[in-house]
């Protein structure tokens, strides 16, 4: 692996002023281009916190976060937001879509936010993504009128809207039944294969972790184990 | 459509009940402002119109207690022992008249010979105010013509125009004869050529219009005039122009504003209280908009967090809420203008004068509507500043973590 896409160096994270909670302790982690990695660990081990730092949503208390070799620490919030919009996609665990918008619009929104307004080709790209997740007939459905699995698939399409280098997914299959979860996971793998997008997926499901290129295990804010494995 | 407008519109549209509530709030507020403005300005205009319908804007007369070393010009009767109510003529009044007519802001000026007299018909007699005027130039100061109930405004020769009350008291009408006597013992007989009703009972009884020349003779003011009456383009400039006139001519010049200080004080305090009410309405509307938007920021904090996570900048988030505030103000004001106008017109239609005009006249116009819409839009925009900043400060990591 040449220069990693995203690199964490000695990242620690603490919360609170008076009573300080130390959540992450000296994390060193590299995510390569086109990689498909799983992040596992018990509840409260700091997975979401780590993901937010990786995704430039949050700043580390100490340590550095480098995106494509560039230290993101000195960047102000707007520069980080712009970088996030261009290079990173998110799939969240709990709340996925904006309920005020249709499925198609939800996929369109990251493109609109980035360009400021609609440009030719955006709508077609959003449709193509909906096609790829098998929801083209649901394009004009309100987000709230979709099933949980469908919503999660739209959220995946949305994460891919701006052709990010890396998608960070926080338990994307967590509240789906096994089969729907497996389908959503398959979809991520397919995008990884076809688009070369790197994925870091937080999961509790070992069957899913086993099918990733690499598994990172976080315990009490430290990386306890890393293993390569699974099939492609 | 820009991204920020799309999101702002959608947030408003999906906020159904809240949006409706806030729009009605703005609508009612703007409605009150429109109604109040229309009513107050209508009332004030009609009050001023009524007052100035029978008053010149400025009256010029000779200064009171000035001892003049040499008497020249029209003061022919100077050697006579002046009677108690001796009238003084304006010296060189033609010159003063042309000076005044040339002043900017002055639209008309007319000479008047005025004084006390008695109107006598048979055994009846009434104390009247004789007004010698030059028909055409006086018409530009106070236009009697449209207020005639009979005859014409003709004071040529020995014709006179009287008011309805005097006509009734003396039992005369157009074509009848009327004797006018003055305290200095002169008298003349006039033919009534017209009868007017200026809407003021006292003036309808007292005003008797005759020609300048007749009044000059009757009041022993041959060649002179007692006052020059002036009309100006903008009525509230009258006081300033009066000052200018007395500076230029050395005459006493009193504006209607000076002569009606109570009316003006009344108008001003009415305006002031109306402004106060409107200000409080604006503040209440602003607080309403701000609180609804703050609630919506809290309700939508997840959405805002997701928008930020997907690359929406702080500036865009701020704009999304500012647009919502401004739109609520603008759209609410359209509803408010309709509501306020409807209310004003309804109010105006409730009470009518006998001639069909409204007892409570209202003044509605595009200027008022635009002003109301502008005030509401700006209020909406400003009210949205605090909620927008709150939204901008939301930490996406925070709101996303706690689903
Ligand atoms: N803003 C915060 N303030 C204080 N403590 C926090 C904050 N955010 C997270 N924590 C703490 O950090 C620890 C790790 O939280 P995190 O959400 O990263 O865990 P997780 O591994 O994602 O857990 P789960 O699997 O349940 O989602 C927890 O003990 C949590 O209480
Ligand atoms: Mg978590």
PDB file of N, CA and C in Angstrom, chain A residues 15 49 52 57-58 77-78 81-82 84-85 88 90 92 94-102 105-106 109-110 112-114 116-118 142 158 162, chain B residues 1-4 6-7 10-11 13-14 16 300 302-316 395-403:
ATOM      1  N   UNK A  15     -13.747  13.530  26.417  1.00  0.00           N
ATOM      2  CA  UNK A  15     -14.925  14.396  26.492  1.00  0.00           C
ATOM      3  C   UNK A  15     -15.013  15.024  27.866  1.00  0.00           C
ATOM      4  N   UNK A  49     -17.139   7.254  17.946  1.00  0.00           N
ATOM      5  CA  UNK A  49     -16.250   8.398  18.168  1.00  0.00           C
ATOM      6  C   UNK A  49     -15.112   8.387  17.159  1.00  0.00           C
ATOM      7  N   UNK A  52     -16.332   9.352  13.706  1.00  0.00           N
ATOM      8  CA  UNK A  52     -16.565  10.790  13.553  1.00  0.00           C
ATOM      9  C   UNK A  52     -15.261  11.543  13.364  1.00  0.00           C
ATOM     10  N   UNK A  57     -15.864  14.929  11.277  1.00  0.00           N
ATOM     11  CA  UNK A  57     -17.029  15.511  11.943  1.00  0.00           C
ATOM     12  C   UNK A  57     -16.613  16.016  13.314  1.00  0.00           C
ATOM     13  N   UNK A  58     -15.567  15.429  13.838  1.00  0.00           N
ATOM     14  CA  UNK A  58     -15.117  15.777  15.179  1.00  0.00           C
ATOM     15  C   UNK A  58     -13.591  15.890  15.139  1.00  0.00           C
ATOM     16  N   UNK A  77     -13.456  24.901  10.118  1.00  0.00           N
ATOM     17  CA  UNK A  77     -14.630  24.045   9.968  1.00  0.00           C
ATOM     18  C   UNK A  77     -15.156  24.029   8.534  1.00  0.00           C
ATOM     19  N   UNK A  78     -15.136  25.206   7.894  1.00  0.00           N
ATOM     20  CA  UNK A  78     -15.676  25.252   6.539  1.00  0.00           C
ATOM     21  C   UNK A  78     -14.805  24.460   5.564  1.00  0.00           C
ATOM     22  N   UNK A  81     -15.566  20.922   6.153  1.00  0.00           N
ATOM     23  CA  UNK A  81     -16.865  20.576   5.569  1.00  0.00           C
ATOM     24  C   UNK A  81     -16.722  20.362   4.063  1.00  0.00           C
ATOM     25  N   UNK A  82     -15.980  21.252   3.420  1.00  0.00           N
ATOM     26  CA  UNK A  82     -15.805  21.137   1.970  1.00  0.00           C
ATOM     27  C   UNK A  82     -15.081  19.837   1.625  1.00  0.00           C
ATOM     28  N   UNK A  84     -15.017  17.163   3.425  1.00  0.00           N
ATOM     29  CA  UNK A  84     -15.938  16.064   3.723  1.00  0.00           C
ATOM     30  C   UNK A  84     -16.893  15.855   2.560  1.00  0.00           C
ATOM     31  N   UNK A  85     -17.414  16.977   2.053  1.00  0.00           N
ATOM     32  CA  UNK A  85     -18.372  16.883   0.952  1.00  0.00           C
ATOM     33  C   UNK A  85     -17.750  16.261  -0.291  1.00  0.00           C
ATOM     34  N   UNK A  88     -15.607  12.306   1.410  1.00  0.00           N
ATOM     35  CA  UNK A  88     -16.124  11.334   2.371  1.00  0.00           C
ATOM     36  C   UNK A  88     -17.635  11.190   2.275  1.00  0.00           C
ATOM     37  N   UNK A  90     -21.096   9.293   4.342  1.00  0.00           N
ATOM     38  CA  UNK A  90     -21.506   8.678   5.608  1.00  0.00           C
ATOM     39  C   UNK A  90     -22.767   7.856   5.448  1.00  0.00           C
ATOM     40  N   UNK A  92     -25.280   6.520   8.377  1.00  0.00           N
ATOM     41  CA  UNK A  92     -25.451   6.518   9.832  1.00  0.00           C
ATOM     42  C   UNK A  92     -26.342   5.384  10.275  1.00  0.00           C
ATOM     43  N   UNK A  94     -28.672   5.466  12.946  1.00  0.00           N
ATOM     44  CA  UNK A  94     -30.036   5.699  13.432  1.00  0.00           C
ATOM     45  C   UNK A  94     -30.920   6.454  12.454  1.00  0.00           C
ATOM     46  N   UNK A  95     -30.420   7.558  12.019  1.00  0.00           N
ATOM     47  CA  UNK A  95     -31.286   8.397  11.195  1.00  0.00           C
ATOM     48  C   UNK A  95     -30.608   8.567   9.873  1.00  0.00           C
ATOM     49  N   UNK A  96     -31.327   8.190   8.903  1.00  0.00           N
ATOM     50  CA  UNK A  96     -30.654   8.061   7.626  1.00  0.00           C
ATOM     51  C   UNK A  96     -30.947   9.214   6.695  1.00  0.00           C
ATOM     52  N   UNK A  97     -32.235   9.385   6.434  1.00  0.00           N
ATOM     53  CA  UNK A  97     -32.622  10.288   5.343  1.00  0.00           C
ATOM     54  C   UNK A  97     -33.297  11.531   5.888  1.00  0.00           C
ATOM     55  N   UNK A  98     -33.344  12.568   5.045  1.00  0.00           N
ATOM     56  CA  UNK A  98     -34.092  13.761   5.421  1.00  0.00           C
ATOM     57  C   UNK A  98     -35.559  13.504   5.064  1.00  0.00           C
ATOM     58  N   UNK A  99     -36.438  13.491   6.062  1.00  0.00           N
ATOM     59  CA  UNK A  99     -37.825  13.095   5.820  1.00  0.00           C
ATOM     60  C   UNK A  99     -38.591  14.070   4.924  1.00  0.00           C
ATOM     61  N   UNK A 100     -38.075  15.298   4.783  1.00  0.00           N
ATOM     62  CA  UNK A 100     -38.780  16.285   3.971  1.00  0.00           C
ATOM     63  C   UNK A 100     -38.617  16.030   2.476  1.00  0.00           C
ATOM     64  N   UNK A 101     -37.694  15.112   2.133  1.00  0.00           N
ATOM     65  CA  UNK A 101     -37.352  14.964   0.717  1.00  0.00           C
ATOM     66  C   UNK A 101     -37.662  13.560   0.216  1.00  0.00           C
ATOM     67  N   UNK A 102     -37.747  13.448  -1.107  1.00  0.00           N
ATOM     68  CA  UNK A 102     -37.979  12.138  -1.711  1.00  0.00           C
ATOM     69  C   UNK A 102     -36.672  11.364  -1.742  1.00  0.00           C
ATOM     70  N   UNK A 105     -34.326  12.960  -4.185  1.00  0.00           N
ATOM     71  CA  UNK A 105     -33.774  14.224  -3.674  1.00  0.00           C
ATOM     72  C   UNK A 105     -32.726  13.979  -2.600  1.00  0.00           C
ATOM     73  N   UNK A 106     -32.959  12.961  -1.768  1.00  0.00           N
ATOM     74  CA  UNK A 106     -31.984  12.654  -0.732  1.00  0.00           C
ATOM     75  C   UNK A 106     -30.633  12.298  -1.347  1.00  0.00           C
ATOM     76  N   UNK A 109     -29.061  15.588  -2.745  1.00  0.00           N
ATOM     77  CA  UNK A 109     -28.677  16.672  -1.832  1.00  0.00           C
ATOM     78  C   UNK A 109     -27.169  16.900  -1.662  1.00  0.00           C
ATOM     79  N   UNK A 110     -26.361  15.844  -1.474  1.00  0.00           N
ATOM     80  CA  UNK A 110     -24.923  16.118  -1.321  1.00  0.00           C
ATOM     81  C   UNK A 110     -24.331  16.805  -2.552  1.00  0.00           C
ATOM     82  N   UNK A 112     -26.010  18.798  -4.588  1.00  0.00           N
ATOM     83  CA  UNK A 112     -26.513  20.180  -4.577  1.00  0.00           C
ATOM     84  C   UNK A 112     -25.742  21.023  -3.562  1.00  0.00           C
ATOM     85  N   UNK A 113     -25.510  20.439  -2.385  1.00  0.00           N
ATOM     86  CA  UNK A 113     -24.802  21.190  -1.345  1.00  0.00           C
ATOM     87  C   UNK A 113     -23.409  21.570  -1.837  1.00  0.00           C
ATOM     88  N   UNK A 114     -22.806  20.653  -2.558  1.00  0.00           N
ATOM     89  CA  UNK A 114     -21.440  20.894  -3.003  1.00  0.00           C
ATOM     90  C   UNK A 114     -21.395  21.935  -4.115  1.00  0.00           C
ATOM     91  N   UNK A 116     -23.892  24.030  -4.896  1.00  0.00           N
ATOM     92  CA  UNK A 116     -24.695  25.223  -4.597  1.00  0.00           C
ATOM     93  C   UNK A 116     -26.044  25.198  -5.279  1.00  0.00           C
ATOM     94  N   UNK A 117     -26.138  24.569  -6.426  1.00  0.00           N
ATOM     95  CA  UNK A 117     -27.415  24.451  -7.130  1.00  0.00           C
ATOM     96  C   UNK A 117     -27.335  23.263  -8.085  1.00  0.00           C
ATOM     97  N   UNK A 118     -28.471  22.927  -8.677  1.00  0.00           N
ATOM     98  CA  UNK A 118     -28.474  21.762  -9.552  1.00  0.00           C
ATOM     99  C   UNK A 118     -27.747  22.056 -10.862  1.00  0.00           C
ATOM    100  N   UNK A 142     -41.562   9.580  -0.760  1.00  0.00           N
ATOM    101  CA  UNK A 142     -41.067  10.289   0.399  1.00  0.00           C
ATOM    102  C   UNK A 142     -40.183   9.353   1.210  1.00  0.00           C
ATOM    103  N   UNK A 158     -26.860   7.731  -1.228  1.00  0.00           N
ATOM    104  CA  UNK A 158     -26.553   9.134  -0.929  1.00  0.00           C
ATOM    105  C   UNK A 158     -25.079   9.302  -0.535  1.00  0.00           C
ATOM    106  N   UNK A 162     -21.339  11.974  -4.207  1.00  0.00           N
ATOM    107  CA  UNK A 162     -20.249  12.829  -4.684  1.00  0.00           C
ATOM    108  C   UNK A 162     -18.996  12.033  -5.036  1.00  0.00           C
TER     109      UNK A 162
ATOM    110  N   UNK B   1     -32.959  25.969  -8.932  1.00  0.00           N
ATOM    111  CA  UNK B   1     -33.123  26.650  -7.641  1.00  0.00           C
ATOM    112  C   UNK B   1     -31.895  26.378  -6.775  1.00  0.00           C
ATOM    113  N   UNK B   2     -31.362  27.398  -6.130  1.00  0.00           N
ATOM    114  CA  UNK B   2     -30.210  27.149  -5.266  1.00  0.00           C
ATOM    115  C   UNK B   2     -30.556  26.146  -4.175  1.00  0.00           C
ATOM    116  N   UNK B   3     -29.546  25.403  -3.784  1.00  0.00           N
ATOM    117  CA  UNK B   3     -29.679  24.371  -2.761  1.00  0.00           C
ATOM    118  C   UNK B   3     -30.326  24.923  -1.488  1.00  0.00           C
ATOM    119  N   UNK B   4     -29.848  26.110  -1.049  1.00  0.00           N
ATOM    120  CA  UNK B   4     -30.341  26.655   0.212  1.00  0.00           C
ATOM    121  C   UNK B   4     -31.835  26.987   0.128  1.00  0.00           C
ATOM    122  N   UNK B   6     -33.995  25.501  -1.877  1.00  0.00           N
ATOM    123  CA  UNK B   6     -34.713  24.230  -1.937  1.00  0.00           C
ATOM    124  C   UNK B   6     -34.960  23.706  -0.524  1.00  0.00           C
ATOM    125  N   UNK B   7     -33.900  23.682   0.281  1.00  0.00           N
ATOM    126  CA  UNK B   7     -34.031  23.139   1.633  1.00  0.00           C
ATOM    127  C   UNK B   7     -34.946  24.029   2.484  1.00  0.00           C
ATOM    128  N   UNK B  10     -38.520  23.538   1.518  1.00  0.00           N
ATOM    129  CA  UNK B  10     -39.022  22.231   1.910  1.00  0.00           C
ATOM    130  C   UNK B  10     -39.253  22.176   3.416  1.00  0.00           C
ATOM    131  N   UNK B  11     -38.350  22.765   4.171  1.00  0.00           N
ATOM    132  CA  UNK B  11     -38.525  22.803   5.627  1.00  0.00           C
ATOM    133  C   UNK B  11     -39.823  23.527   5.960  1.00  0.00           C
ATOM    134  N   UNK B  13     -42.451  23.969   3.951  1.00  0.00           N
ATOM    135  CA  UNK B  13     -43.604  23.249   3.446  1.00  0.00           C
ATOM    136  C   UNK B  13     -43.939  22.073   4.345  1.00  0.00           C
ATOM    137  N   UNK B  14     -42.894  21.398   4.834  1.00  0.00           N
ATOM    138  CA  UNK B  14     -43.129  20.214   5.650  1.00  0.00           C
ATOM    139  C   UNK B  14     -43.435  20.582   7.085  1.00  0.00           C
ATOM    140  N   UNK B  16     -45.759  22.185   7.960  1.00  0.00           N
ATOM    141  CA  UNK B  16     -47.161  22.553   7.820  1.00  0.00           C
ATOM    142  C   UNK B  16     -47.775  23.410   8.932  1.00  0.00           C
ATOM    143  N   UNK B 300     -35.220  20.102  14.076  1.00  0.00           N
ATOM    144  CA  UNK B 300     -34.528  19.634  12.883  1.00  0.00           C
ATOM    145  C   UNK B 300     -33.034  19.471  13.114  1.00  0.00           C
ATOM    146  N   UNK B 302     -31.237  16.999  13.940  1.00  0.00           N
ATOM    147  CA  UNK B 302     -30.667  15.838  13.258  1.00  0.00           C
ATOM    148  C   UNK B 302     -30.464  16.114  11.784  1.00  0.00           C
ATOM    149  N   UNK B 303     -31.527  16.668  11.168  1.00  0.00           N
ATOM    150  CA  UNK B 303     -31.444  16.948   9.737  1.00  0.00           C
ATOM    151  C   UNK B 303     -30.299  17.913   9.456  1.00  0.00           C
ATOM    152  N   UNK B 304     -30.190  18.910  10.341  1.00  0.00           N
ATOM    153  CA  UNK B 304     -29.115  19.878  10.147  1.00  0.00           C
ATOM    154  C   UNK B 304     -27.766  19.178  10.277  1.00  0.00           C
ATOM    155  N   UNK B 305     -27.670  18.281  11.277  1.00  0.00           N
ATOM    156  CA  UNK B 305     -26.441  17.523  11.456  1.00  0.00           C
ATOM    157  C   UNK B 305     -26.112  16.685  10.224  1.00  0.00           C
ATOM    158  N   UNK B 306     -27.133  16.026   9.684  1.00  0.00           N
ATOM    159  CA  UNK B 306     -26.899  15.195   8.497  1.00  0.00           C
ATOM    160  C   UNK B 306     -26.488  16.074   7.314  1.00  0.00           C
ATOM    161  N   UNK B 307     -27.178  17.216   7.166  1.00  0.00           N
ATOM    162  CA  UNK B 307     -26.819  18.138   6.076  1.00  0.00           C
ATOM    163  C   UNK B 307     -25.358  18.560   6.202  1.00  0.00           C
ATOM    164  N   UNK B 308     -24.939  18.860   7.433  1.00  0.00           N
ATOM    165  CA  UNK B 308     -23.548  19.279   7.632  1.00  0.00           C
ATOM    166  C   UNK B 308     -22.601  18.124   7.340  1.00  0.00           C
ATOM    167  N   UNK B 309     -22.978  16.922   7.815  1.00  0.00           N
ATOM    168  CA  UNK B 309     -22.108  15.772   7.595  1.00  0.00           C
ATOM    169  C   UNK B 309     -21.941  15.508   6.100  1.00  0.00           C
ATOM    170  N   UNK B 310     -22.977  15.798   5.305  1.00  0.00           N
ATOM    171  CA  UNK B 310     -22.864  15.516   3.880  1.00  0.00           C
ATOM    172  C   UNK B 310     -22.274  16.705   3.108  1.00  0.00           C
ATOM    173  N   UNK B 311     -21.730  17.680   3.831  1.00  0.00           N
ATOM    174  CA  UNK B 311     -20.969  18.728   3.159  1.00  0.00           C
ATOM    175  C   UNK B 311     -21.639  20.085   3.058  1.00  0.00           C
ATOM    176  N   UNK B 312     -22.711  20.302   3.833  1.00  0.00           N
ATOM    177  CA  UNK B 312     -23.345  21.618   3.817  1.00  0.00           C
ATOM    178  C   UNK B 312     -22.559  22.563   4.726  1.00  0.00           C
ATOM    179  N   UNK B 313     -22.144  23.705   4.177  1.00  0.00           N
ATOM    180  CA  UNK B 313     -21.296  24.608   4.959  1.00  0.00           C
ATOM    181  C   UNK B 313     -22.121  25.395   5.971  1.00  0.00           C
ATOM    182  N   UNK B 314     -21.425  25.950   6.944  1.00  0.00           N
ATOM    183  CA  UNK B 314     -22.079  26.775   7.963  1.00  0.00           C
ATOM    184  C   UNK B 314     -22.859  27.915   7.304  1.00  0.00           C
ATOM    185  N   UNK B 315     -22.229  28.538   6.303  1.00  0.00           N
ATOM    186  CA  UNK B 315     -22.886  29.653   5.607  1.00  0.00           C
ATOM    187  C   UNK B 315     -24.196  29.205   4.979  1.00  0.00           C
ATOM    188  N   UNK B 316     -24.171  28.009   4.390  1.00  0.00           N
ATOM    189  CA  UNK B 316     -25.396  27.507   3.763  1.00  0.00           C
ATOM    190  C   UNK B 316     -26.479  27.250   4.805  1.00  0.00           C
ATOM    191  N   UNK B 395     -23.294  20.971  16.506  1.00  0.00           N
ATOM    192  CA  UNK B 395     -22.165  20.093  16.234  1.00  0.00           C
ATOM    193  C   UNK B 395     -22.708  18.798  15.625  1.00  0.00           C
ATOM    194  N   UNK B 396     -22.358  18.526  14.379  1.00  0.00           N
ATOM    195  CA  UNK B 396     -22.951  17.341  13.728  1.00  0.00           C
ATOM    196  C   UNK B 396     -22.628  16.058  14.484  1.00  0.00           C
ATOM    197  N   UNK B 397     -21.396  15.971  15.006  1.00  0.00           N
ATOM    198  CA  UNK B 397     -21.028  14.750  15.720  1.00  0.00           C
ATOM    199  C   UNK B 397     -21.966  14.526  16.905  1.00  0.00           C
ATOM    200  N   UNK B 398     -22.290  15.633  17.562  1.00  0.00           N
ATOM    201  CA  UNK B 398     -23.151  15.569  18.738  1.00  0.00           C
ATOM    202  C   UNK B 398     -24.554  15.071  18.382  1.00  0.00           C
ATOM    203  N   UNK B 399     -25.181  15.738  17.385  1.00  0.00           N
ATOM    204  CA  UNK B 399     -26.573  15.393  17.097  1.00  0.00           C
ATOM    205  C   UNK B 399     -26.685  14.036  16.436  1.00  0.00           C
ATOM    206  N   UNK B 400     -25.612  13.612  15.751  1.00  0.00           N
ATOM    207  CA  UNK B 400     -25.699  12.316  15.093  1.00  0.00           C
ATOM    208  C   UNK B 400     -25.494  11.188  16.102  1.00  0.00           C
ATOM    209  N   UNK B 401     -24.658  11.454  17.093  1.00  0.00           N
ATOM    210  CA  UNK B 401     -24.389  10.418  18.084  1.00  0.00           C
ATOM    211  C   UNK B 401     -25.659  10.066  18.852  1.00  0.00           C
ATOM    212  N   UNK B 402     -26.357  11.120  19.298  1.00  0.00           N
ATOM    213  CA  UNK B 402     -27.553  10.840  20.093  1.00  0.00           C
ATOM    214  C   UNK B 402     -28.768  10.851  19.194  1.00  0.00           C
ATOM    215  N   UNK B 403     -29.093   9.695  18.682  1.00  0.00           N
ATOM    216  CA  UNK B 403     -30.227   9.592  17.783  1.00  0.00           C
ATOM    217  C   UNK B 403     -31.487   9.881  18.524  1.00  0.00           C
TER     218      UNK B 403
END
